[in-house]
PDB file of C-alpha atoms in Angstrom:
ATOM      1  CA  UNK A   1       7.991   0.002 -18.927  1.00 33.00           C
ATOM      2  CA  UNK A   2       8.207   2.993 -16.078  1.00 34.00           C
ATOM      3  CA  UNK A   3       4.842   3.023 -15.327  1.00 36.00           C
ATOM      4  CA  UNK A   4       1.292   0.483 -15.431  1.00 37.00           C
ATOM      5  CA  UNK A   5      -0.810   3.002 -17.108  1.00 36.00           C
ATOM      6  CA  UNK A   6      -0.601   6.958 -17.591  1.00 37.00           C
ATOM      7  CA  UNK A   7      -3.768   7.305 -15.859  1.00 37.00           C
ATOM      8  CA  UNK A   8      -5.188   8.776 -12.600  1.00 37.00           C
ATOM      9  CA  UNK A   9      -5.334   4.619 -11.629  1.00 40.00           C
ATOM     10  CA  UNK A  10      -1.294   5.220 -11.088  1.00 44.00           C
ATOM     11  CA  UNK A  11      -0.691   6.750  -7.483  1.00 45.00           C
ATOM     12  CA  UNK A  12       0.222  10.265  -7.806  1.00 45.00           C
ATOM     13  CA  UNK A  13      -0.872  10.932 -11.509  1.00 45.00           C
ATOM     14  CA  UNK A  14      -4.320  12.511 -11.534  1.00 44.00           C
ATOM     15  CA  UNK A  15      -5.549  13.483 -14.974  1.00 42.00           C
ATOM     16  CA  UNK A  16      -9.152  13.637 -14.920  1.00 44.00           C
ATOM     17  CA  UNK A  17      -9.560  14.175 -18.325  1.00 50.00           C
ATOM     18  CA  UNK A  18      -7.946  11.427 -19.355  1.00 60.00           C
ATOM     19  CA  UNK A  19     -10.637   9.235 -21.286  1.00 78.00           C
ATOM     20  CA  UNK A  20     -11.220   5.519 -20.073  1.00 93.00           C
ATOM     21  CA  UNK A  21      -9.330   2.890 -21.485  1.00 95.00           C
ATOM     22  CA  UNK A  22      -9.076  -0.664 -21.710  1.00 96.00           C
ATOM     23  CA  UNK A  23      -6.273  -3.005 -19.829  1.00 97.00           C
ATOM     24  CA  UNK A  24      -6.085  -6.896 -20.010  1.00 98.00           C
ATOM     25  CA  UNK A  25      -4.322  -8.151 -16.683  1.00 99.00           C
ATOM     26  CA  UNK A  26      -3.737 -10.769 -14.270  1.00 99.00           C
ATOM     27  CA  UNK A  27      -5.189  -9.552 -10.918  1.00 99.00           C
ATOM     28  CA  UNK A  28      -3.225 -10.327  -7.784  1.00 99.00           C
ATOM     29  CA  UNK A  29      -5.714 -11.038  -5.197  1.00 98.00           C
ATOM     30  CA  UNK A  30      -3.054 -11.081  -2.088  1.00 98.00           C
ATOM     31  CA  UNK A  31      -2.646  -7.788  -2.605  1.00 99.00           C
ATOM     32  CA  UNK A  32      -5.698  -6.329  -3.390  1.00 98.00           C
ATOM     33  CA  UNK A  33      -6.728  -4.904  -0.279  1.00 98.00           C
ATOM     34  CA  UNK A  34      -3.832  -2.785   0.167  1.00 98.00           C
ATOM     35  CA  UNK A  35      -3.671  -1.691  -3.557  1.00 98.00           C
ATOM     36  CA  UNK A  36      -7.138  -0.642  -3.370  1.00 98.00           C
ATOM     37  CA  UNK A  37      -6.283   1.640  -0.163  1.00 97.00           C
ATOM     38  CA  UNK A  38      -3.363   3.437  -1.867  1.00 96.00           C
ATOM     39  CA  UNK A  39      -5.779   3.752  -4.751  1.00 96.00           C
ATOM     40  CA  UNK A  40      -8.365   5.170  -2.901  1.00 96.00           C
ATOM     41  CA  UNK A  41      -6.155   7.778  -1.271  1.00 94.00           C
ATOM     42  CA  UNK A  42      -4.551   9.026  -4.583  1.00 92.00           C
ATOM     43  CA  UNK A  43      -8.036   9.335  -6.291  1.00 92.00           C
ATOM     44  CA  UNK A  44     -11.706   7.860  -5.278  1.00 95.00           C
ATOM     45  CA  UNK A  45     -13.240   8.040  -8.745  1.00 95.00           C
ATOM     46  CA  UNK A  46     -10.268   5.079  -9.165  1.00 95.00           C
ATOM     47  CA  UNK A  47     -11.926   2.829  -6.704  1.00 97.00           C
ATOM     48  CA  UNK A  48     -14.121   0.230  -8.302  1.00 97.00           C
ATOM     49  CA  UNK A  49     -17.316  -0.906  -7.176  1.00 96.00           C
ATOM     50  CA  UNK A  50     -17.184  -4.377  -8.925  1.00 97.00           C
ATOM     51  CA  UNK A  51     -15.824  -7.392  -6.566  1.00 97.00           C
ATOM     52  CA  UNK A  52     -14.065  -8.900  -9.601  1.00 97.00           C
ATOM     53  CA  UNK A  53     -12.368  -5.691 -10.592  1.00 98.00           C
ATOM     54  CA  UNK A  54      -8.608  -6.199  -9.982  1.00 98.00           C
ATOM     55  CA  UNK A  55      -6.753  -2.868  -8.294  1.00 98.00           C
ATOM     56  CA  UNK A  56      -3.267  -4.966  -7.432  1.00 99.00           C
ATOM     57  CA  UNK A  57      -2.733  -6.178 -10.949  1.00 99.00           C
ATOM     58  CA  UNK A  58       0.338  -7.315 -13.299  1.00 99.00           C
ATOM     59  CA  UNK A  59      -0.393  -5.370 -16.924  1.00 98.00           C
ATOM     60  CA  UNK A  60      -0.595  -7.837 -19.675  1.00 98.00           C
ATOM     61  CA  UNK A  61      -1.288  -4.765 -22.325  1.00 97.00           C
ATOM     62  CA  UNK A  62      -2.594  -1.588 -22.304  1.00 96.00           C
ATOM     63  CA  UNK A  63      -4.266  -0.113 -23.941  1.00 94.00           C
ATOM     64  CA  UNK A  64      -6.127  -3.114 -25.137  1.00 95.00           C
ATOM     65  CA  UNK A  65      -9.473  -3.156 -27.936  1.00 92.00           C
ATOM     66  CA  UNK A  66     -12.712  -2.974 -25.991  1.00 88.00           C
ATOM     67  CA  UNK A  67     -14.104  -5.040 -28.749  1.00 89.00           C
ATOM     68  CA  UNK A  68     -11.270  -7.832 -29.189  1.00 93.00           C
ATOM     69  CA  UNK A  69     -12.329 -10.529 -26.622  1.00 95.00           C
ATOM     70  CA  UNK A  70     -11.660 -13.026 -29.179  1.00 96.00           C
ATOM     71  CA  UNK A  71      -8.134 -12.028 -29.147  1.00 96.00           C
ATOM     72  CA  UNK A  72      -8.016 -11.900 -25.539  1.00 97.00           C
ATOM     73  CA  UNK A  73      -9.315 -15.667 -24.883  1.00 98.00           C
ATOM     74  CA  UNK A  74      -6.362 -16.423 -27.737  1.00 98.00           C
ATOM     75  CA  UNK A  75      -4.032 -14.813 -25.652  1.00 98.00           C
ATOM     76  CA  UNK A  76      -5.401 -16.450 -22.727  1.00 98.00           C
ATOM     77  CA  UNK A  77      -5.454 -20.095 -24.256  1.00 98.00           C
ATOM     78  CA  UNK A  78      -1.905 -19.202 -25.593  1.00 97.00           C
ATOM     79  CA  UNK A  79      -0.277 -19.811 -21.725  1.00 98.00           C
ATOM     80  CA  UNK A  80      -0.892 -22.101 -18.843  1.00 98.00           C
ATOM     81  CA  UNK A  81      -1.417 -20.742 -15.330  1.00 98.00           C
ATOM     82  CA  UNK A  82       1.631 -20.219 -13.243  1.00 99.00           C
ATOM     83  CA  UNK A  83       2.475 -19.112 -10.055  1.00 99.00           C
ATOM     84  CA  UNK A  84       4.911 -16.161  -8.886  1.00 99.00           C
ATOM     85  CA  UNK A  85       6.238 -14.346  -6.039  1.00 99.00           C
ATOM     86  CA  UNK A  86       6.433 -11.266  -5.158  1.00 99.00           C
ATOM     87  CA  UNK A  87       8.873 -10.058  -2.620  1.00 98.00           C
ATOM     88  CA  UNK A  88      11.107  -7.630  -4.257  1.00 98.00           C
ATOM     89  CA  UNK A  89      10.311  -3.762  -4.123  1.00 99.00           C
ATOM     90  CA  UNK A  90      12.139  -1.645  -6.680  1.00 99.00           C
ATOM     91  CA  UNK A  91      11.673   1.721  -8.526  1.00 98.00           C
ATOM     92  CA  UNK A  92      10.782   2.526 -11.881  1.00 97.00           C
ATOM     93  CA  UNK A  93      13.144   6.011 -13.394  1.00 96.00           C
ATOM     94  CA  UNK A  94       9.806   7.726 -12.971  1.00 95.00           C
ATOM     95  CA  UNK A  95       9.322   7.057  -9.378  1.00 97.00           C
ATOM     96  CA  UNK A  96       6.947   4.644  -9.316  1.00 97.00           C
ATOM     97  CA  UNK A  97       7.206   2.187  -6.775  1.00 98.00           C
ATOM     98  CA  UNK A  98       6.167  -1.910  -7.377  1.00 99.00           C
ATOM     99  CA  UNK A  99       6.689  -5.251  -6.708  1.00 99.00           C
ATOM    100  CA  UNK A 100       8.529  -7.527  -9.103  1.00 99.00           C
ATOM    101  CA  UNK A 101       7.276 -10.907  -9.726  1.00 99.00           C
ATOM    102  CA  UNK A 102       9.789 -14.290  -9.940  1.00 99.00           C
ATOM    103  CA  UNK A 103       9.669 -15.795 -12.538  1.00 98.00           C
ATOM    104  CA  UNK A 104       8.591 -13.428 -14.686  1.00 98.00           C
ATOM    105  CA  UNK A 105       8.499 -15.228 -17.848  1.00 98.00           C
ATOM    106  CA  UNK A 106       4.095 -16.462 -17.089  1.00 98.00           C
ATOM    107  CA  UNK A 107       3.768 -12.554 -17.684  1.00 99.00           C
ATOM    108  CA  UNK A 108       6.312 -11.672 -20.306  1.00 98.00           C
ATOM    109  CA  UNK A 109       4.555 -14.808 -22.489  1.00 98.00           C
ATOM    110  CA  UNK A 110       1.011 -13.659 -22.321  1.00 98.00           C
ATOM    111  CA  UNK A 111       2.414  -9.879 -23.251  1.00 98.00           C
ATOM    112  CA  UNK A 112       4.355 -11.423 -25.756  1.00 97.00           C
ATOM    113  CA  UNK A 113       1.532 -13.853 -27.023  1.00 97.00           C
ATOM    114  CA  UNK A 114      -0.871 -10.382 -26.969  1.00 97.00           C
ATOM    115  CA  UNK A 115       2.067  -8.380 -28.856  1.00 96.00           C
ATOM    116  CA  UNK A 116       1.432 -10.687 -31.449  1.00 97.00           C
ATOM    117  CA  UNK A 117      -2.030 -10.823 -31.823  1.00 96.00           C
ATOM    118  CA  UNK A 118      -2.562  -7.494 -31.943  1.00 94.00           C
ATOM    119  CA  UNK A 119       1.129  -5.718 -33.203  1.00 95.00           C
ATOM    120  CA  UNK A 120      -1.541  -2.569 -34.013  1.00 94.00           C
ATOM    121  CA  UNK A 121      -1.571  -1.945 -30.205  1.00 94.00           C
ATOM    122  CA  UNK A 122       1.523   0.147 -28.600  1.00 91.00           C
ATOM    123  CA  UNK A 123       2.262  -0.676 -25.498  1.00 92.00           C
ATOM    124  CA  UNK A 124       1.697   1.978 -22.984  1.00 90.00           C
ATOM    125  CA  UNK A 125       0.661   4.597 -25.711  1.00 91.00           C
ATOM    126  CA  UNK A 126       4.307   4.173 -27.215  1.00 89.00           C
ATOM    127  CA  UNK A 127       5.901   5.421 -23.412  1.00 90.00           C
ATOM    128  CA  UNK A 128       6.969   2.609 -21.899  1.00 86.00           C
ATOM    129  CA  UNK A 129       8.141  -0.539 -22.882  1.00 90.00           C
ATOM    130  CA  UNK A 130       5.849  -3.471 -21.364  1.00 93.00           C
ATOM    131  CA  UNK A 131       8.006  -4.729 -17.726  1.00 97.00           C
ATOM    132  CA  UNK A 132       5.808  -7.155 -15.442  1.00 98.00           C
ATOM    133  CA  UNK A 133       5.265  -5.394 -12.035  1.00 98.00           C
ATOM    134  CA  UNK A 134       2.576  -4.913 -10.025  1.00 99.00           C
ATOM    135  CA  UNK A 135       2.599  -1.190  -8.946  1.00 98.00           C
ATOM    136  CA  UNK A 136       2.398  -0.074  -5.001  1.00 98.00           C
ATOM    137  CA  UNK A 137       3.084   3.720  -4.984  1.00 97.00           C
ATOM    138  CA  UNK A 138       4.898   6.959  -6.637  1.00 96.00           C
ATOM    139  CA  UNK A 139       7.694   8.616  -4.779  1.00 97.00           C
ATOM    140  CA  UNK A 140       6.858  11.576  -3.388  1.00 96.00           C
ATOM    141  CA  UNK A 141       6.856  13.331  -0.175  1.00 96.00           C
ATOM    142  CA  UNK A 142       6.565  10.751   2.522  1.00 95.00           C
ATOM    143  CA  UNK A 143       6.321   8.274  -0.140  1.00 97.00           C
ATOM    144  CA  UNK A 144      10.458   6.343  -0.908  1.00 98.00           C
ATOM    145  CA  UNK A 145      10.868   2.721  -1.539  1.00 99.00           C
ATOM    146  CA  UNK A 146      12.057   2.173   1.824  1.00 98.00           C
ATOM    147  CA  UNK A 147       8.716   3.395   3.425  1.00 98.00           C
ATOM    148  CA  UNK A 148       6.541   1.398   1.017  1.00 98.00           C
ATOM    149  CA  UNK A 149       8.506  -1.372   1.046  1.00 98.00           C
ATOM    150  CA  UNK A 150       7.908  -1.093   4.952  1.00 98.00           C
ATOM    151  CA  UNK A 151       4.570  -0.780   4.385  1.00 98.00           C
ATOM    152  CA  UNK A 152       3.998  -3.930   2.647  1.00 98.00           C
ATOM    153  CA  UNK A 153       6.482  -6.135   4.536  1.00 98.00           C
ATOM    154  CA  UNK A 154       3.266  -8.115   6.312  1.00 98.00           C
ATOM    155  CA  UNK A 155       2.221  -8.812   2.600  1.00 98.00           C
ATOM    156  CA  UNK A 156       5.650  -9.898   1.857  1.00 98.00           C
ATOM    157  CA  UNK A 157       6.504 -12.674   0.212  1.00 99.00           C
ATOM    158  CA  UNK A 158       3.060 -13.277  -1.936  1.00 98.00           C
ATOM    159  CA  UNK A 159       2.795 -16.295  -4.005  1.00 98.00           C
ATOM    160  CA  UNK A 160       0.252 -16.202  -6.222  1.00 98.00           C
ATOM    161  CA  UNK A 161      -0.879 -18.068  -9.058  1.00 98.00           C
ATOM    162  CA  UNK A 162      -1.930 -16.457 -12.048  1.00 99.00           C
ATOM    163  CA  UNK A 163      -5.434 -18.158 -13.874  1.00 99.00           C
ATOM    164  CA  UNK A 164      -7.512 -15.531 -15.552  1.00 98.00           C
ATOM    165  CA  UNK A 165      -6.874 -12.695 -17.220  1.00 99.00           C
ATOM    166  CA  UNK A 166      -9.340  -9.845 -16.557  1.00 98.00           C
ATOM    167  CA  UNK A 167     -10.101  -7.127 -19.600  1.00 98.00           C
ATOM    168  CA  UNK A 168     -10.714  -4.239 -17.518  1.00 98.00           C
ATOM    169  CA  UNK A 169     -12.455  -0.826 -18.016  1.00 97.00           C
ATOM    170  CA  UNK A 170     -10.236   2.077 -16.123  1.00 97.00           C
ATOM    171  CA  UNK A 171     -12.095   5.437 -16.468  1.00 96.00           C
ATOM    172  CA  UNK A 172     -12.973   7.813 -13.620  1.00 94.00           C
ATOM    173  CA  UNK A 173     -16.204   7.004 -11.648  1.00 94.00           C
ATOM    174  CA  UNK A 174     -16.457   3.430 -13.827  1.00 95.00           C
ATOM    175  CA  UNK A 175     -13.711   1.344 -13.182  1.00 97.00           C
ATOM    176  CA  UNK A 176     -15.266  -2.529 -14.190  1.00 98.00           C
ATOM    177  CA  UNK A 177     -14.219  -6.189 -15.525  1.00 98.00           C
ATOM    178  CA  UNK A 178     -15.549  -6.429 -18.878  1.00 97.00           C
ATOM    179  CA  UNK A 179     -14.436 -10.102 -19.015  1.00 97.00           C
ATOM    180  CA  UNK A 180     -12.866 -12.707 -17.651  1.00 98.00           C
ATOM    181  CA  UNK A 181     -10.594 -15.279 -19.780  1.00 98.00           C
ATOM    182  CA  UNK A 182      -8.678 -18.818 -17.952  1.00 99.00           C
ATOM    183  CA  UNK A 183      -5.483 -19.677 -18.747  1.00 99.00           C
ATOM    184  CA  UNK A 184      -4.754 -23.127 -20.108  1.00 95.00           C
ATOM    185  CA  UNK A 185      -4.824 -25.532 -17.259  1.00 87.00           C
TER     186      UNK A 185
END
């Protein structure tokens, strides 16, 4: 995958007619704060107003059914929480800059486990194929890797542990967790 979402959440891609969508993810608390800043500079109507909505997030799959929490507490019960790091800055072909997490394979089983659940959902509209990553910026001017990556060094390394997935509603002016599922323990 190039990209979390091909919405106006991604730094540098407003489309304000693009109609709100669904996302299950892990949120990444360490990073929220600054997330939520570069979020909030790229496009307002992003910003959420809930305290459990997760800006700095790792996409587990998008779009996801509204009505399938079922399948997300099976996808949930399907893995047991894990922690990560995140240290590495990289860039995606299509310029947008993020965070890698190591090990990987926490996220890559709960996209796989949610793959399989629901094989009706495309990843990323069919775009991108899923790649765990936790998105920081787009390049652009005054934006490289090298400046974000300087930007986040105080953040750097974040270990995390991932223990919930969030369903998420992303949708301009109503960004909001529509639930909340634990991982096995």
């Amino acid at each position: 995958m190039n990209s979390t979402t091909p919405d106006a959440a991604t730094p540098g891609s407003r489309r304000p007619s693009f109609p709100g969508h669904a996302v299950l993810l892990v949120g990444v608390p360490p990073l929220e704060a600054w997330v939520r800043e570069r979020t909030a500079h790229y496009d307002e109507g992003f910003v959420s107003a809930d305290p459990a909505f997760a800006h700095a997030h790792v996409t587990v799959l998008a779009p996801f059914p509204v009505g399938a929490t079922d399948r997300a507490a099976a996808v949930a019960s399907e893995v047991r929480a894990f922690d990560y790091t995140l240290r590495r800055v990289a860039t995606f072909p299509d310029g947008v800059v993020h965070l890698v997490p190591e090990p990987d394979r926490g996220f890559r089983a709960l996209t796989d486990a949610a793959r399989r659940l629901m094989p009706e959902v495309a990843p990323y509209w069919g775009r991108f194929e899923p790649v765990p990553h936790v998105t920081l910026d787009r390049l652009g001017p005054g934006v490289t890797e090298s400046s974000t990556r300087d930007a986040v060094a105080h953040l750097l390394p974040c270990r995390a542990r991932a223990s919930e997935l969030l369903l998420t509603w992303w949708e301009d002016g109503g960004c909001r967790v529509l639930g909340r599922f634990p991982l096995s323990s």
